[in-house]
Amino acid sequence: MILSGLEIKKQIGNGKISITPYNEKRLNPNSYNLCLHNELLVYTDDVLDMKKPLPAEKIAIPDDGLILRPGILYLGRTVEHTYTNSYVPMLEGRSSIGRLGLYVHVTAGFGDIGFSGYWTLEIQCVHPVRVYPFIEICQIYYHEISGDYVEYGGGKYQNNTGIQPSLMYKDFEVGR
């Protein structure tokens, strides 16, 4: 079952969901809009080797916007830091963003109970599109879970402080 917007607000009030900063104007009937921060990361290698740390450069999104180009993977992050200890968080692009041919996540729209941090957005476009800092780019929604569970707590992306490039190379480390 998906939480309604009013239930999201109620769960924020009782501490089971945290969205910081929170703005009630971004609350929807069954989701909450999250905003794009003002910087992106772009990998600088032509070939991405999943066994190695990947170099990337930061790109600031100026107030007058930045044109994104097809064929490039841009990593961004949400302005909001989120946490939940009781629900499965899910992330989707807003329909207005999708209608511009802008994808906000390639595969990572599924969160874990206990994830605490900023959401890294895997942004691609099918047509050149100008984006602006702090736009409402995606929406988070929450599912109830059934059965016993172990809260996510020690993953490689937990408690992040910014845009997270792939840390897949850690999966190849000895002893894992």
GROMACS .gro file of C-alpha atoms in nm:
model
  176
    1MET     CA    1   0.000   0.000   0.000
    2ILE     CA    2   0.125   0.352  -0.083
    3LEU     CA    3   0.096   0.626   0.179
    4SER     CA    4  -0.128   0.920   0.099
    5GLY     CA    5   0.013   1.271   0.111
    6LEU     CA    6  -0.174   1.336   0.434
    7GLU     CA    7  -0.027   1.016   0.582
    8ILE     CA    8   0.324   1.123   0.475
    9LYS     CA    9   0.267   1.452   0.660
   10LYS     CA   10   0.141   1.263   0.967
   11GLN     CA   11   0.444   1.028   0.965
   12ILE     CA   12   0.681   1.325   0.936
   13GLY     CA   13   0.508   1.464   1.246
   14ASN     CA   14   0.566   1.147   1.445
   15GLY     CA   15   0.926   1.091   1.332
   16LYS     CA   16   0.883   0.782   1.112
   17ILE     CA   17   0.965   0.984   0.798
   18SER     CA   18   1.209   1.273   0.776
   19ILE     CA   19   1.236   1.514   0.481
   20THR     CA   20   1.470   1.809   0.543
   21PRO     CA   21   1.404   2.079   0.441
   22TYR     CA   22   1.029   2.020   0.431
   23ASN     CA   23   0.783   2.248   0.253
   24GLU     CA   24   0.415   2.154   0.277
   25LYS     CA   25   0.353   2.314  -0.065
   26ARG     CA   26   0.544   2.021  -0.221
   27LEU     CA   27   0.311   1.762  -0.070
   28ASN     CA   28   0.099   1.578  -0.331
   29PRO     CA   29  -0.201   1.344  -0.291
   30ASN     CA   30   0.035   1.042  -0.255
   31SER     CA   31   0.393   1.175  -0.282
   32TYR     CA   32   0.625   1.466  -0.204
   33ASN     CA   33   0.825   1.663  -0.464
   34LEU     CA   34   1.203   1.675  -0.418
   35CYS     CA   35   1.430   1.940  -0.573
   36LEU     CA   36   1.748   1.925  -0.781
   37HIS     CA   37   2.058   2.067  -0.609
   38ASN     CA   38   2.272   2.322  -0.794
   39GLU     CA   39   2.554   2.094  -0.910
   40LEU     CA   40   2.604   1.781  -1.118
   41LEU     CA   41   2.881   1.525  -1.163
   42VAL     CA   42   2.990   1.390  -1.502
   43TYR     CA   43   3.231   1.100  -1.542
   44THR     CA   44   3.548   1.199  -1.728
   45ASP     CA   45   3.661   0.857  -1.854
   46ASP     CA   46   3.536   0.736  -2.192
   47VAL     CA   47   3.492   0.384  -2.056
   48LEU     CA   48   3.346   0.328  -1.711
   49ASP     CA   49   3.529   0.040  -1.540
   50MET     CA   50   3.311  -0.092  -1.259
   51LYS     CA   51   3.616  -0.240  -1.080
   52LYS     CA   52   3.780   0.102  -1.031
   53PRO     CA   53   3.691   0.434  -0.869
   54LEU     CA   54   3.571   0.663  -1.146
   55PRO     CA   55   3.698   1.018  -1.190
   56ALA     CA   56   3.429   1.280  -1.234
   57GLU     CA   57   3.405   1.655  -1.265
   58LYS     CA   58   3.159   1.884  -1.093
   59ILE     CA   59   2.942   2.113  -1.300
   60ALA     CA   60   2.759   2.403  -1.137
   61ILE     CA   61   2.406   2.470  -1.259
   62PRO     CA   62   2.387   2.850  -1.296
   63ASP     CA   63   2.072   3.043  -1.211
   64ASP     CA   64   2.004   3.094  -1.583
   65GLY     CA   65   2.015   2.717  -1.638
   66LEU     CA   66   2.237   2.451  -1.790
   67ILE     CA   67   2.168   2.268  -2.116
   68LEU     CA   68   2.191   1.890  -2.076
   69ARG     CA   69   2.286   1.689  -2.383
   70PRO     CA   70   2.174   1.341  -2.494
   71GLY     CA   71   2.426   1.059  -2.457
   72ILE     CA   72   2.570   1.190  -2.130
   73LEU     CA   73   2.499   1.055  -1.784
   74TYR     CA   74   2.466   1.337  -1.533
   75LEU     CA   75   2.464   1.259  -1.163
   76GLY     CA   76   2.276   1.503  -0.946
   77ARG     CA   77   2.130   1.498  -0.601
   78THR     CA   78   1.826   1.613  -0.417
   79VAL     CA   79   1.830   1.923  -0.200
   80GLU     CA   80   1.638   1.725   0.059
   81HIS     CA   81   1.786   1.474   0.299
   82THR     CA   82   1.541   1.191   0.368
   83TYR     CA   83   1.514   0.909   0.620
   84THR     CA   84   1.250   0.656   0.713
   85ASN     CA   85   1.257   0.379   0.968
   86SER     CA   86   0.919   0.231   0.886
   87TYR     CA   87   0.845   0.254   0.512
   88VAL     CA   88   1.004   0.164   0.178
   89PRO     CA   89   1.092   0.490  -0.003
   90MET     CA   90   1.054   0.505  -0.381
   91LEU     CA   91   1.160   0.777  -0.623
   92GLU     CA   92   1.007   0.868  -0.960
   93GLY     CA   93   1.042   1.157  -1.199
   94ARG     CA   94   0.759   1.407  -1.217
   95SER     CA   95   0.539   1.377  -1.526
   96SER     CA   96   0.618   1.737  -1.632
   97ILE     CA   97   0.990   1.647  -1.630
   98GLY     CA   98   0.929   1.323  -1.822
   99ARG     CA   99   0.735   1.511  -2.087
  100LEU     CA  100   1.054   1.704  -2.157
  101GLY     CA  101   1.236   1.375  -2.226
  102LEU     CA  102   1.432   1.399  -1.902
  103TYR     CA  103   1.489   1.081  -1.702
  104VAL     CA  104   1.582   1.131  -1.337
  105HIS     CA  105   1.689   0.777  -1.255
  106VAL     CA  106   1.824   0.500  -1.470
  107THR     CA  107   1.761   0.214  -1.227
  108ALA     CA  108   1.789   0.342  -0.871
  109GLY     CA  109   1.438   0.449  -0.781
  110PHE     CA  110   1.400   0.189  -0.507
  111GLY     CA  111   1.515   0.274  -0.156
  112ASP     CA  112   1.561   0.072   0.161
  113ILE     CA  113   1.399   0.115   0.499
  114GLY     CA  114   1.659   0.295   0.707
  115PHE     CA  115   1.832   0.477   0.419
  116SER     CA  116   1.947   0.816   0.543
  117GLY     CA  117   2.088   1.065   0.296
  118TYR     CA  118   2.041   1.262  -0.021
  119TRP     CA  119   1.910   1.080  -0.328
  120THR     CA  120   2.158   1.060  -0.614
  121LEU     CA  121   1.979   1.119  -0.943
  122GLU     CA  122   2.098   0.943  -1.260
  123ILE     CA  123   1.988   1.201  -1.516
  124GLN     CA  124   1.966   1.151  -1.892
  125CYS     CA  125   1.779   1.332  -2.166
  126VAL     CA  126   1.654   1.234  -2.512
  127HIS     CA  127   1.666   1.591  -2.646
  128PRO     CA  128   1.875   1.888  -2.529
  129VAL     CA  129   1.698   2.041  -2.232
  130ARG     CA  130   1.780   2.334  -2.004
  131VAL     CA  131   1.758   2.258  -1.632
  132TYR     CA  132   1.767   2.501  -1.342
  133PRO     CA  133   1.890   2.469  -0.986
  134PHE     CA  134   1.634   2.390  -0.716
  135ILE     CA  135   1.355   2.282  -0.955
  136GLU     CA  136   1.109   2.021  -0.830
  137ILE     CA  137   1.248   1.735  -1.037
  138CYS     CA  138   1.117   1.415  -0.880
  139GLN     CA  139   0.880   1.277  -0.622
  140ILE     CA  140   0.927   1.042  -0.331
  141TYR     CA  141   0.654   0.809  -0.216
  142TYR     CA  142   0.636   0.543   0.051
  143HIS     CA  143   0.517   0.183   0.064
  144GLU     CA  144   0.418  -0.007   0.373
  145ILE     CA  145   0.616  -0.326   0.431
  146SER     CA  146   0.487  -0.662   0.547
  147GLY     CA  147   0.682  -0.898   0.770
  148ASP     CA  148   0.996  -0.867   0.977
  149TYR     CA  149   1.281  -0.666   0.830
  150VAL     CA  150   1.632  -0.548   0.903
  151GLU     CA  151   1.682  -0.175   0.862
  152TYR     CA  152   1.943  -0.062   0.608
  153GLY     CA  153   2.230   0.090   0.799
  154GLY     CA  154   2.576   0.011   0.675
  155GLY     CA  155   2.561   0.034   0.299
  156LYS     CA  156   2.816   0.219   0.090
  157TYR     CA  157   2.576   0.507   0.021
  158GLN     CA  158   2.439   0.550   0.374
  159ASN     CA  159   2.473   0.896   0.533
  160ASN     CA  160   2.608   1.051   0.214
  161THR     CA  161   2.675   1.423   0.206
  162GLY     CA  162   2.662   1.491  -0.165
  163ILE     CA  163   2.637   1.339  -0.511
  164GLN     CA  164   2.750   0.978  -0.500
  165PRO     CA  165   2.929   0.836  -0.803
  166SER     CA  166   2.918   0.458  -0.840
  167LEU     CA  167   3.096   0.272  -0.564
  168MET     CA  168   3.050  -0.061  -0.745
  169TYR     CA  169   3.427  -0.121  -0.727
  170LYS     CA  170   3.385  -0.190  -0.354
  171ASP     CA  171   3.181  -0.499  -0.444
  172PHE     CA  172   3.498  -0.649  -0.596
  173GLU     CA  173   3.713  -0.597  -0.286
  174VAL     CA  174   3.866  -0.907  -0.127
  175GLY     CA  175   3.649  -1.072   0.134
  176ARG     CA  176   3.319  -0.945   0.006
   0.00000   0.00000   0.00000
